[in-house]
mmCIF file of C-alpha atoms and ligand atoms in Angstrom:
data_model
loop_
_atom_site.group_PDB
_atom_site.id
_atom_site.type_symbol
_atom_site.label_atom_id
_atom_site.label_comp_id
_atom_site.label_asym_id
_atom_site.label_seq_id
_atom_site.Cartn_x
_atom_site.Cartn_y
_atom_site.Cartn_z
ATOM 1 C CA MET A 44 122.934 62.498 53.000
ATOM 2 C CA SER A 45 127.055 63.665 53.590
ATOM 3 C CA GLU A 46 126.672 66.959 52.866
ATOM 4 C CA PRO A 47 126.846 68.968 55.630
ATOM 5 C CA VAL A 48 123.647 70.511 57.044
ATOM 6 C CA ILE A 49 122.513 73.036 60.152
ATOM 7 C CA TYR A 50 119.654 71.961 61.274
ATOM 8 C CA LEU A 51 117.340 74.551 63.395
ATOM 9 C CA ASP A 52 114.231 72.339 63.347
ATOM 10 C CA ASN A 53 114.908 70.205 66.412
ATOM 11 C CA ASN A 54 110.607 70.702 66.981
ATOM 12 C CA ALA A 55 109.747 69.024 63.699
ATOM 13 C CA THR A 56 112.251 66.243 65.024
ATOM 14 C CA SER A 57 115.742 65.880 66.323
ATOM 15 C CA ARG A 58 118.902 63.828 65.641
ATOM 16 C CA VAL A 59 118.823 60.470 67.443
ATOM 17 C CA ALA A 60 121.668 60.416 69.968
ATOM 18 C CA ASP A 61 124.341 57.630 69.229
ATOM 19 C CA GLU A 62 123.999 56.446 71.944
ATOM 20 C CA VAL A 63 120.674 55.650 71.422
ATOM 21 C CA VAL A 64 121.713 53.759 68.083
ATOM 22 C CA GLU A 65 123.501 51.330 70.280
ATOM 23 C CA ALA A 66 121.051 51.439 73.056
ATOM 24 C CA MET A 67 118.346 49.964 70.710
ATOM 25 C CA ARG A 68 121.005 47.866 68.095
ATOM 26 C CA PRO A 69 120.579 44.249 70.185
ATOM 27 C CA TYR A 70 116.749 44.573 70.043
ATOM 28 C CA LEU A 71 116.885 45.458 65.706
ATOM 29 C CA THR A 72 119.477 42.118 65.885
ATOM 30 C CA ASP A 73 119.266 38.843 67.881
ATOM 31 C CA ARG A 74 117.187 40.144 70.856
ATOM 32 C CA TYR A 75 113.934 40.142 68.812
ATOM 33 C CA GLY A 76 111.296 38.136 71.563
ATOM 34 C CA ASN A 77 108.092 38.949 72.530
ATOM 35 C CA ALA A 78 108.143 40.502 75.415
ATOM 36 C CA SER A 79 104.788 38.928 76.231
ATOM 37 C CA SER A 80 106.438 35.463 75.744
ATOM 38 C CA MET A 81 106.878 33.033 78.670
ATOM 39 C CA HIS A 82 110.331 31.709 77.589
ATOM 40 C CA ARG A 83 113.666 33.502 78.496
ATOM 41 C CA PHE A 84 114.017 35.048 75.328
ATOM 42 C CA GLY A 85 110.764 36.891 75.973
ATOM 43 C CA GLY A 86 111.675 37.295 79.728
ATOM 44 C CA ALA A 87 114.625 39.430 78.805
ATOM 45 C CA MET A 88 112.717 41.519 76.884
ATOM 46 C CA ARG A 89 109.944 42.288 79.737
ATOM 47 C CA ARG A 90 113.396 43.812 81.978
ATOM 48 C CA VAL A 91 114.141 45.427 79.246
ATOM 49 C CA ILE A 92 110.793 47.453 78.989
ATOM 50 C CA ASP A 93 110.807 48.273 82.627
ATOM 51 C CA GLN A 94 114.489 49.600 82.399
ATOM 52 C CA ALA A 95 112.724 52.235 80.292
ATOM 53 C CA ARG A 96 109.756 52.526 82.330
ATOM 54 C CA GLN A 97 111.911 53.815 84.992
ATOM 55 C CA SER A 98 114.612 55.872 83.408
ATOM 56 C CA ALA A 99 110.968 57.409 81.578
ATOM 57 C CA ALA A 100 109.595 57.925 85.340
ATOM 58 C CA ARG A 101 112.662 60.163 86.356
ATOM 59 C CA LEU A 102 112.989 62.571 83.404
ATOM 60 C CA LEU A 103 108.997 62.773 84.245
ATOM 61 C CA GLY A 104 109.495 62.636 87.979
ATOM 62 C CA CYS A 105 106.510 60.285 88.525
ATOM 63 C CA GLU A 106 106.163 56.950 88.456
ATOM 64 C CA PRO A 107 107.407 54.146 86.585
ATOM 65 C CA ASP A 108 103.836 52.636 86.560
ATOM 66 C CA GLU A 109 102.803 55.781 85.847
ATOM 67 C CA ILE A 110 104.481 55.409 82.614
ATOM 68 C CA VAL A 111 102.544 54.169 79.558
ATOM 69 C CA PHE A 112 104.533 53.337 76.376
ATOM 70 C CA THR A 113 102.382 54.578 72.804
ATOM 71 C CA SER A 114 103.783 54.753 69.294
ATOM 72 C CA GLY A 115 104.293 58.859 69.807
ATOM 73 C CA GLY A 116 102.595 62.242 70.596
ATOM 74 C CA THR A 117 99.879 62.347 68.522
ATOM 75 C CA GLU A 118 98.908 58.824 69.844
ATOM 76 C CA SER A 119 98.973 60.018 73.277
ATOM 77 C CA ASP A 120 97.465 62.720 72.491
ATOM 78 C CA ASN A 121 94.222 60.866 71.151
ATOM 79 C CA ALA A 122 94.508 58.203 73.659
ATOM 80 C CA ALA A 123 93.997 60.883 76.745
ATOM 81 C CA ILE A 124 91.780 62.866 74.833
ATOM 82 C CA ARG A 125 89.562 59.860 73.530
ATOM 83 C CA GLY A 126 90.302 57.674 76.867
ATOM 84 C CA ILE A 127 88.970 60.201 79.515
ATOM 85 C CA VAL A 128 85.780 61.291 78.124
ATOM 86 C CA LYS A 129 84.418 57.674 77.286
ATOM 87 C CA LEU A 130 84.111 56.873 81.245
ATOM 88 C CA ALA A 131 81.862 59.939 81.885
ATOM 89 C CA PRO A 132 79.541 60.336 78.892
ATOM 90 C CA GLU A 133 77.184 62.501 81.314
ATOM 91 C CA LYS A 134 79.755 65.115 81.507
ATOM 92 C CA ARG A 135 79.784 67.204 78.334
ATOM 93 C CA HIS A 136 81.955 69.704 78.035
ATOM 94 C CA ILE A 137 85.765 70.236 76.966
ATOM 95 C CA ILE A 138 88.122 73.029 77.238
ATOM 96 C CA THR A 139 91.365 73.670 75.270
ATOM 97 C CA THR A 140 93.274 76.415 73.716
ATOM 98 C CA ARG A 141 93.628 77.447 70.295
ATOM 99 C CA VAL A 142 97.537 77.606 69.620
ATOM 100 C CA GLU A 143 97.474 73.413 70.420
ATOM 101 C CA HIS A 144 98.538 70.898 67.815
ATOM 102 C CA PRO A 145 96.842 70.007 65.567
ATOM 103 C CA ALA A 146 97.033 65.934 67.706
ATOM 104 C CA VAL A 147 94.549 67.595 70.260
ATOM 105 C CA ARG A 148 92.964 70.480 68.141
ATOM 106 C CA THR A 149 91.473 67.791 65.640
ATOM 107 C CA THR A 150 90.225 65.408 68.355
ATOM 108 C CA CYS A 151 88.850 68.215 70.555
ATOM 109 C CA ARG A 152 87.301 69.440 66.981
ATOM 110 C CA GLN A 153 86.321 66.138 66.234
ATOM 111 C CA LEU A 154 84.030 65.848 69.918
ATOM 112 C CA GLN A 155 82.312 68.866 69.201
ATOM 113 C CA ARG A 156 81.352 67.450 66.137
ATOM 114 C CA GLU A 157 79.894 64.230 67.926
ATOM 115 C CA GLY A 158 78.331 67.033 70.746
ATOM 116 C CA TYR A 159 80.430 67.631 73.231
ATOM 117 C CA ARG A 160 80.716 71.413 74.204
ATOM 118 C CA LEU A 161 84.515 72.782 73.231
ATOM 119 C CA THR A 162 85.850 75.781 74.483
ATOM 120 C CA GLU A 163 89.050 76.616 73.084
ATOM 121 C CA LEU A 164 90.758 79.630 75.256
ATOM 122 C CA ALA A 165 92.136 82.545 73.653
ATOM 123 C CA VAL A 166 96.618 84.156 74.101
ATOM 124 C CA ASP A 167 97.387 87.629 73.625
ATOM 125 C CA ARG A 168 99.857 89.330 71.671
ATOM 126 C CA GLN A 169 102.597 87.115 73.278
ATOM 127 C CA GLY A 170 100.892 83.831 73.428
ATOM 128 C CA ARG A 171 100.020 83.867 76.977
ATOM 129 C CA LEU A 172 96.706 82.718 78.707
ATOM 130 C CA ASP A 173 94.400 84.481 80.532
ATOM 131 C CA LEU A 174 93.634 81.887 83.711
ATOM 132 C CA GLU A 175 90.879 84.183 84.763
ATOM 133 C CA GLU A 176 88.798 83.306 81.435
ATOM 134 C CA LEU A 177 90.024 79.067 82.664
ATOM 135 C CA ARG A 178 88.815 80.145 86.246
ATOM 136 C CA GLN A 179 85.512 81.620 84.598
ATOM 137 C CA VAL A 180 84.940 79.129 81.772
ATOM 138 C CA LEU A 181 85.143 75.985 84.022
ATOM 139 C CA GLY A 182 82.145 73.840 84.939
ATOM 140 C CA ASP A 183 80.508 71.404 86.174
ATOM 141 C CA ASP A 184 80.135 69.452 83.418
ATOM 142 C CA THR A 185 83.439 70.401 82.170
ATOM 143 C CA VAL A 186 85.298 66.657 81.557
ATOM 144 C CA LEU A 187 88.555 67.651 80.821
ATOM 145 C CA VAL A 188 91.477 70.432 80.172
ATOM 146 C CA SER A 189 93.929 69.650 77.469
ATOM 147 C CA VAL A 190 96.469 72.603 77.769
ATOM 148 C CA MET A 191 99.976 72.468 76.308
ATOM 149 C CA THR A 192 102.641 72.877 78.691
ATOM 150 C CA ALA A 193 104.974 73.971 75.703
ATOM 151 C CA ASN A 194 104.635 75.544 72.534
ATOM 152 C CA ASN A 195 105.965 73.954 69.222
ATOM 153 C CA GLU A 196 105.874 76.822 67.035
ATOM 154 C CA THR A 197 106.968 79.474 68.805
ATOM 155 C CA GLY A 198 108.049 77.394 72.659
ATOM 156 C CA VAL A 199 106.555 79.489 74.846
ATOM 157 C CA ILE A 200 105.231 77.256 78.120
ATOM 158 C CA PHE A 201 102.057 77.863 79.771
ATOM 159 C CA PRO A 202 101.685 77.905 84.129
ATOM 160 C CA ILE A 203 101.061 73.854 83.721
ATOM 161 C CA ALA A 204 101.186 74.108 87.732
ATOM 162 C CA GLN A 205 98.773 77.248 88.818
ATOM 163 C CA ILE A 206 96.650 75.577 85.641
ATOM 164 C CA ALA A 207 96.323 72.087 87.106
ATOM 165 C CA GLU A 208 95.044 73.316 90.727
ATOM 166 C CA LEU A 209 92.717 75.414 89.270
ATOM 167 C CA VAL A 210 91.528 72.261 87.266
ATOM 168 C CA ARG A 211 91.493 70.356 89.882
ATOM 169 C CA SER A 212 89.554 72.858 92.412
ATOM 170 C CA ARG A 213 86.517 72.210 89.799
ATOM 171 C CA GLY A 214 86.686 68.536 89.898
ATOM 172 C CA ALA A 215 88.103 68.372 85.959
ATOM 173 C CA ILE A 216 90.679 66.545 84.491
ATOM 174 C CA LEU A 217 94.209 67.758 83.020
ATOM 175 C CA HIS A 218 96.193 66.480 80.380
ATOM 176 C CA THR A 219 98.782 68.287 79.049
ATOM 177 C CA ASP A 220 100.912 68.066 75.755
ATOM 178 C CA ALA A 221 104.755 67.810 77.028
ATOM 179 C CA VAL A 222 106.219 67.179 73.664
ATOM 180 C CA GLN A 223 107.892 70.124 73.474
ATOM 181 C CA ALA A 224 108.857 70.662 77.095
ATOM 182 C CA ALA A 225 110.548 67.143 77.803
ATOM 183 C CA GLY A 226 113.773 67.190 77.897
ATOM 184 C CA LYS A 227 114.260 70.972 77.850
ATOM 185 C CA VAL A 228 112.719 72.005 81.051
ATOM 186 C CA PRO A 229 112.574 69.775 84.603
ATOM 187 C CA LEU A 230 108.931 68.446 84.368
ATOM 188 C CA ASN A 231 107.849 67.347 87.688
ATOM 189 C CA LEU A 232 104.983 65.883 87.718
ATOM 190 C CA SER A 233 104.324 64.399 90.566
ATOM 191 C CA GLN A 234 104.409 67.464 92.161
ATOM 192 C CA MET A 235 101.408 69.085 90.716
ATOM 193 C CA PRO A 236 97.728 67.746 89.780
ATOM 194 C CA VAL A 237 98.239 66.957 85.874
ATOM 195 C CA ASP A 238 96.551 63.619 85.163
ATOM 196 C CA LEU A 239 98.047 62.858 81.881
ATOM 197 C CA ALA A 240 100.535 64.145 79.697
ATOM 198 C CA SER A 241 102.034 63.168 76.251
ATOM 199 C CA VAL A 242 105.693 63.171 75.270
ATOM 200 C CA SER A 243 107.392 62.045 71.381
ATOM 201 C CA GLY A 244 110.880 60.596 71.861
ATOM 202 C CA HIS A 245 112.304 61.607 68.049
ATOM 203 C CA LYS A 246 111.920 65.159 69.826
ATOM 204 C CA PHE A 247 114.717 64.322 71.911
ATOM 205 C CA HIS A 248 117.077 62.063 70.069
ATOM 206 C CA ALA A 249 115.145 59.166 70.331
ATOM 207 C CA PRO A 250 113.413 57.439 66.792
ATOM 208 C CA LYS A 251 110.349 57.988 65.194
ATOM 209 C CA GLY A 252 107.178 56.321 66.012
ATOM 210 C CA VAL A 253 107.556 55.530 70.133
ATOM 211 C CA GLY A 254 106.390 57.750 72.860
ATOM 212 C CA ILE A 255 104.712 58.551 76.078
ATOM 213 C CA LEU A 256 101.461 58.894 77.942
ATOM 214 C CA TYR A 257 101.511 59.770 81.700
ATOM 215 C CA VAL A 258 98.403 58.224 83.830
ATOM 216 C CA ARG A 259 98.215 59.856 87.404
ATOM 217 C CA ARG A 260 98.522 56.900 89.828
ATOM 218 C CA GLY A 261 94.054 56.542 89.974
ATOM 219 C CA THR A 262 93.089 58.108 86.801
ATOM 220 C CA ALA A 263 90.500 55.526 85.246
ATOM 221 C CA LEU A 264 91.242 55.517 81.400
ATOM 222 C CA ALA A 265 88.999 54.080 78.306
ATOM 223 C CA PRO A 266 92.020 52.410 76.237
ATOM 224 C CA LEU A 267 92.069 53.837 72.686
ATOM 225 C CA LEU A 268 94.132 50.617 71.404
ATOM 226 C CA VAL A 269 92.653 46.873 73.223
ATOM 227 C CA GLY A 270 93.655 43.695 71.937
ATOM 228 C CA GLY A 271 96.457 42.099 74.172
ATOM 229 C CA HIS A 272 97.470 42.799 78.031
ATOM 230 C CA GLN A 273 100.483 44.927 77.599
ATOM 231 C CA GLU A 274 101.465 48.374 79.086
ATOM 232 C CA LEU A 275 98.939 47.565 82.484
ATOM 233 C CA GLY A 276 95.512 47.261 80.380
ATOM 234 C CA LYS A 277 96.057 50.578 78.453
ATOM 235 C CA ARG A 278 97.815 50.657 75.656
ATOM 236 C CA ALA A 279 97.028 47.425 73.674
ATOM 237 C CA GLY A 280 100.016 45.844 70.623
ATOM 238 C CA THR A 281 103.397 43.923 71.300
ATOM 239 C CA GLU A 282 106.163 46.556 73.035
ATOM 240 C CA ASN A 283 107.709 48.684 70.345
ATOM 241 C CA VAL A 284 110.885 46.968 72.429
ATOM 242 C CA ALA A 285 113.687 48.558 69.915
ATOM 243 C CA GLY A 286 111.636 51.862 70.492
ATOM 244 C CA ILE A 287 111.067 51.477 73.886
ATOM 245 C CA ALA A 288 115.482 50.846 74.316
ATOM 246 C CA ALA A 289 115.902 53.760 72.770
ATOM 247 C CA LEU A 290 113.432 55.646 74.127
ATOM 248 C CA GLY A 291 114.977 54.855 77.622
ATOM 249 C CA ALA A 292 118.279 55.994 76.535
ATOM 250 C CA ALA A 293 116.949 59.000 75.288
ATOM 251 C CA CYS A 294 115.036 60.018 78.965
ATOM 252 C CA LYS A 295 118.299 59.461 80.099
ATOM 253 C CA LEU A 296 120.624 61.124 77.886
ATOM 254 C CA ALA A 297 117.950 63.996 78.257
ATOM 255 C CA LEU A 298 118.203 64.228 82.094
ATOM 256 C CA ASP A 299 122.091 64.072 82.813
ATOM 257 C CA HIS A 300 121.798 67.119 79.828
ATOM 258 C CA LEU A 301 119.206 68.689 81.007
ATOM 259 C CA PRO A 302 121.041 71.574 83.046
ATOM 260 C CA ASP A 303 122.756 72.425 79.423
ATOM 261 C CA GLN A 304 119.546 73.588 78.144
ATOM 262 C CA GLN A 305 119.860 76.893 79.931
ATOM 263 C CA ARG A 306 123.980 76.692 80.330
ATOM 264 C CA ARG A 307 124.503 76.360 76.480
ATOM 265 C CA VAL A 308 121.272 76.106 74.568
ATOM 266 C CA LYS A 309 119.691 78.704 75.491
ATOM 267 C CA PRO A 310 123.015 81.430 75.542
ATOM 268 C CA LEU A 311 123.015 79.754 71.879
ATOM 269 C CA ARG A 312 118.926 81.001 70.895
ATOM 270 C CA ASP A 313 119.752 84.229 72.091
ATOM 271 C CA ARG A 314 122.721 84.916 70.816
ATOM 272 C CA LEU A 315 120.803 83.911 66.948
ATOM 273 C CA GLU A 316 118.235 85.670 68.406
ATOM 274 C CA ALA A 317 120.477 89.069 69.285
ATOM 275 C CA GLY A 318 121.586 88.608 65.724
ATOM 276 C CA LEU A 319 119.497 88.316 63.471
ATOM 277 C CA LEU A 320 117.408 90.977 64.840
ATOM 278 C CA ARG A 321 120.201 93.012 65.130
ATOM 279 C CA ASP A 322 121.341 92.598 61.105
ATOM 280 C CA CYS A 323 117.260 92.358 59.517
ATOM 281 C CA LEU A 324 115.255 95.232 59.497
ATOM 282 C CA ASP A 325 111.506 94.766 59.962
ATOM 283 C CA ALA A 326 112.490 91.679 61.980
ATOM 284 C CA ARG A 327 110.369 90.887 65.524
ATOM 285 C CA VAL A 328 110.132 87.930 67.835
ATOM 286 C CA ASN A 329 106.813 86.006 67.822
ATOM 287 C CA GLY A 330 105.829 84.576 71.604
ATOM 288 C CA ASP A 331 106.992 85.401 75.567
ATOM 289 C CA ARG A 332 110.736 85.867 75.791
ATOM 290 C CA GLU A 333 110.244 84.782 79.280
ATOM 291 C CA HIS A 334 108.435 81.722 78.754
ATOM 292 C CA ARG A 335 110.372 80.019 77.066
ATOM 293 C CA VAL A 336 111.709 76.854 76.219
ATOM 294 C CA PRO A 337 115.198 77.100 75.163
ATOM 295 C CA ASN A 338 116.453 76.330 72.373
ATOM 296 C CA THR A 339 113.068 77.585 70.395
ATOM 297 C CA THR A 340 113.235 81.092 68.771
ATOM 298 C CA ASN A 341 109.952 82.429 65.853
ATOM 299 C CA ILE A 342 110.903 85.404 64.357
ATOM 300 C CA SER A 343 108.470 87.350 61.512
ATOM 301 C CA PHE A 344 110.748 88.661 59.021
ATOM 302 C CA GLU A 345 108.425 90.940 57.779
ATOM 303 C CA TYR A 346 107.338 91.353 53.623
ATOM 304 C CA VAL A 347 108.768 87.944 52.469
ATOM 305 C CA GLU A 348 107.310 84.778 52.844
ATOM 306 C CA GLY A 349 108.589 82.515 54.958
ATOM 307 C CA GLU A 350 108.074 79.253 52.090
ATOM 308 C CA ALA A 351 110.779 81.830 49.909
ATOM 309 C CA ILE A 352 113.191 82.171 53.372
ATOM 310 C CA LEU A 353 113.566 78.096 53.772
ATOM 311 C CA LEU A 354 114.351 77.383 50.235
ATOM 312 C CA LEU A 355 117.182 80.343 50.230
ATOM 313 C CA LEU A 356 117.945 79.213 53.663
ATOM 314 C CA ASP A 357 117.943 75.659 52.824
ATOM 315 C CA ARG A 358 120.564 76.200 49.301
ATOM 316 C CA LEU A 359 123.166 77.141 52.403
ATOM 317 C CA GLY A 360 122.750 74.101 53.912
ATOM 318 C CA ILE A 361 120.443 76.024 56.747
ATOM 319 C CA CYS A 362 117.487 73.938 57.871
ATOM 320 C CA ALA A 363 114.289 75.351 59.796
ATOM 321 C CA SER A 364 110.988 75.853 59.087
ATOM 322 C CA SER A 365 107.961 78.376 58.833
ATOM 323 C CA GLY A 366 106.064 77.417 61.705
ATOM 324 C CA SER A 367 104.860 74.153 62.412
ATOM 325 C CA ALA A 368 106.391 70.682 60.157
ATOM 326 C CA CYS A 369 103.304 69.245 60.496
ATOM 327 C CA THR A 370 101.358 72.348 59.230
ATOM 328 C CA SER A 371 103.793 73.401 56.312
ATOM 329 C CA GLY A 372 102.661 71.796 52.949
ATOM 330 C CA SER A 373 99.276 73.408 53.348
ATOM 331 C CA LEU A 374 99.918 77.578 52.762
ATOM 332 C CA GLU A 375 96.952 78.070 56.274
ATOM 333 C CA PRO A 376 99.135 80.737 58.070
ATOM 334 C CA SER A 377 99.964 79.327 61.246
ATOM 335 C CA HIS A 378 96.770 78.706 63.712
ATOM 336 C CA VAL A 379 98.516 79.286 66.550
ATOM 337 C CA LEU A 380 100.313 83.421 64.932
ATOM 338 C CA ARG A 381 97.116 84.220 64.685
ATOM 339 C CA ALA A 382 95.703 83.021 66.952
ATOM 340 C CA MET A 383 98.338 85.603 69.257
ATOM 341 C CA GLY A 384 97.013 88.631 66.749
ATOM 342 C CA VAL A 385 100.612 88.380 64.710
ATOM 343 C CA PRO A 386 99.421 90.585 61.555
ATOM 344 C CA PHE A 387 98.701 89.166 57.914
ATOM 345 C CA THR A 388 102.116 90.316 56.705
ATOM 346 C CA ALA A 389 104.816 89.285 60.035
ATOM 347 C CA VAL A 390 102.707 85.522 59.897
ATOM 348 C CA HIS A 391 103.810 84.573 56.666
ATOM 349 C CA GLY A 392 107.233 86.075 57.000
ATOM 350 C CA SER A 393 108.129 83.404 60.274
ATOM 351 C CA ILE A 394 110.549 81.639 60.391
ATOM 352 C CA ARG A 395 111.548 79.176 63.721
ATOM 353 C CA PHE A 396 114.284 77.816 64.503
ATOM 354 C CA SER A 397 115.230 75.032 67.103
ATOM 355 C CA LEU A 398 118.274 74.284 68.885
ATOM 356 C CA SER A 399 119.262 71.783 70.902
ATOM 357 C CA ARG A 400 122.474 70.316 72.630
ATOM 358 C CA TYR A 401 124.212 69.222 69.350
ATOM 359 C CA THR A 402 124.216 72.668 67.470
ATOM 360 C CA THR A 403 127.417 74.653 67.636
ATOM 361 C CA ASP A 404 128.923 78.076 67.733
ATOM 362 C CA ARG A 405 129.924 78.273 64.356
ATOM 363 C CA GLU A 406 126.650 76.926 62.868
ATOM 364 C CA VAL A 407 125.054 79.619 65.228
ATOM 365 C CA ASP A 408 127.949 82.300 63.602
ATOM 366 C CA THR A 409 126.847 80.873 59.746
ATOM 367 C CA VAL A 410 122.994 81.890 60.278
ATOM 368 C CA ILE A 411 123.247 85.723 61.792
ATOM 369 C CA ARG A 412 125.622 86.180 58.897
ATOM 370 C CA GLU A 413 124.159 84.805 56.276
ATOM 371 C CA MET A 414 120.471 85.533 57.202
ATOM 372 C CA PRO A 415 120.643 89.029 55.896
ATOM 373 C CA ALA A 416 121.759 88.461 52.563
ATOM 374 C CA VAL A 417 118.618 86.869 52.103
ATOM 375 C CA ILE A 418 116.259 88.900 53.621
ATOM 376 C CA ARG A 419 117.329 92.330 51.791
ATOM 377 C CA ARG A 420 117.360 89.627 48.621
ATOM 378 C CA LEU A 421 113.537 88.780 48.728
ATOM 379 C CA ARG A 422 112.601 91.930 49.891
ATOM 380 C CA GLU A 423 114.197 92.956 46.602
ATOM 381 C CA ILE A 424 112.044 90.876 44.969
ATOM 382 C CA SER A 425 108.503 91.416 46.954
ATOM 383 C CA MET A 426 106.080 93.057 45.466
ATOM 384 C CA PHE A 427 105.121 94.702 49.118
ATOM 385 C CA HIS A 428 108.386 96.219 50.174
ATOM 386 C CA PRO A 429 107.297 99.300 52.029
ATOM 387 C CA GLU A 430 110.924 101.439 51.161
ATOM 388 C CA ARG A 431 110.747 100.567 47.620
ATOM 389 C CA ASP A 432 107.561 101.724 46.989
ATOM 390 C CA ALA A 433 105.403 103.586 49.619
ATOM 391 C CA THR A 434 102.242 104.407 47.789
ATOM 392 C CA ALA A 435 102.195 100.222 47.627
ATOM 393 C CA ALA A 436 98.216 99.614 48.749
ATOM 394 C CA ALA A 437 98.995 97.886 52.182
ATOM 395 C CA PRO A 438 98.453 93.967 51.949
ATOM 396 C CA THR A 439 96.327 91.695 52.105
ATOM 397 C CA GLU A 440 95.632 88.230 53.137
ATOM 398 C CA ARG A 441 94.659 86.829 49.442
ATOM 399 C CA THR A 442 97.495 89.747 48.164
ATOM 400 C CA ILE A 443 100.485 87.765 49.975
ATOM 401 C CA ARG A 444 98.930 84.469 49.143
ATOM 402 C CA LEU A 445 98.845 84.927 45.494
ATOM 403 C CA GLY A 446 101.902 87.611 45.681
ATOM 404 C CA PRO A 447 105.241 86.763 45.491
ATOM 405 C CA ARG A 448 105.079 83.106 45.148
ATOM 406 C CA SER A 449 102.981 82.827 42.388
ATOM 407 C CA SER A 450 104.189 85.299 40.200
HETATM 408 N N1 PLP B 182 102.414 67.496 70.377
HETATM 409 C C1 PLP B 182 103.265 68.303 70.113
HETATM 410 C C2 PLP B 182 103.100 69.532 70.767
HETATM 411 C C3 PLP B 182 103.843 68.413 68.412
HETATM 412 O O1 PLP B 182 104.553 69.511 68.437
HETATM 413 C C4 PLP B 182 104.033 67.594 68.260
HETATM 414 C C5 PLP B 182 105.237 67.016 67.130
HETATM 415 O O2 PLP B 182 104.734 67.906 66.481
HETATM 416 C C6 PLP B 182 103.314 66.154 68.616
HETATM 417 C C7 PLP B 182 102.268 66.517 69.114
HETATM 418 C C8 PLP B 182 102.406 65.329 67.319
HETATM 419 O O3 PLP B 182 103.872 64.081 68.635
HETATM 420 P P1 PLP B 182 104.580 63.293 67.347
HETATM 421 O O4 PLP B 182 104.561 63.165 65.651
HETATM 422 O O5 PLP B 182 105.034 62.182 67.747
HETATM 423 O O6 PLP B 182 102.510 62.007 67.018
#
């Protein structure tokens, strides 16, 4: 694609860094050995994987032998949850939250259908968990707690260190989906009793299809994929050497650039947010603004459809998202915003802007400049603009779903 694009959808996926492309190139061309082979062509691949494992461990603050390379966040989530419950069949209770990514949510709900008791912890209007609720529901038969580090839609960060202490004190295992946290905030997994963590390369400038499952030393895990003995017996399958080399390079870059997230990305995000709240009527931020990853803002523009906003933005070359990219395509309102108690009118007009270290001041200026006209235009054609039609019936779930979109 040659036309200039303002890409503010980095929580969906991110641009592959030039350095990362260079790091993986040899393994897509002349260095194509199998890391399990005995000959030197294979042995060299083993060393590439080992180096990447060290870079990954440095980013996550753990030991290299605690890193298992996978095909991405979804596999890591599935492998962590299923791999733990399988080894403790006598324990039948799982705890998660109402705002997890579908990779966790669906896996837990499948297990519920298979006979497990499932507790999905509530969040408040700011998207925050009540640790007292967690304390109360943790029981002797709780095998696993799966709580994300940062939410993909709002960026809200959960207090994982505190949660980990609580879970450990009750003898359960903690898995955290750290897909939206890695590379954005410091992670120091060895400093807190987290047992498993999921990471996905394409969220921080590695290619799609490669990720990490962190497994704390001594945590027994039944492998999801069985076959060969790769990845210390925790994940069978010929290693994706090019992807792993790329992920290693992305981990190193992410660690080098971590201070930029606070120094540069966060002020840009804050400026974008402040500009949109100032210039667009009836706009408000969803989620706890204090405990958030630095690159994300989720803003509701009331009385307009998120999809309509996205279409108009797209015509201007601006890429954002309404809710999670993984759930768009369905007209179901975001389960995250619903769990937070955001009203329908606001859920439907919610837009997520997610920045990266490649986002520029000029790009943010352009979005601040263009957005008010987009919102005004859509409100003019909206069936439920409150200022134009004070007597209009209050919008309901049904009228919003069937309203402006189908007319
Ligand atoms: N977990 C979270 C929080 C995510 O945001 C995503 C992707 O959007 C995933 C898991 C899935 O990761 P992957 O796309 O690598 O399968």
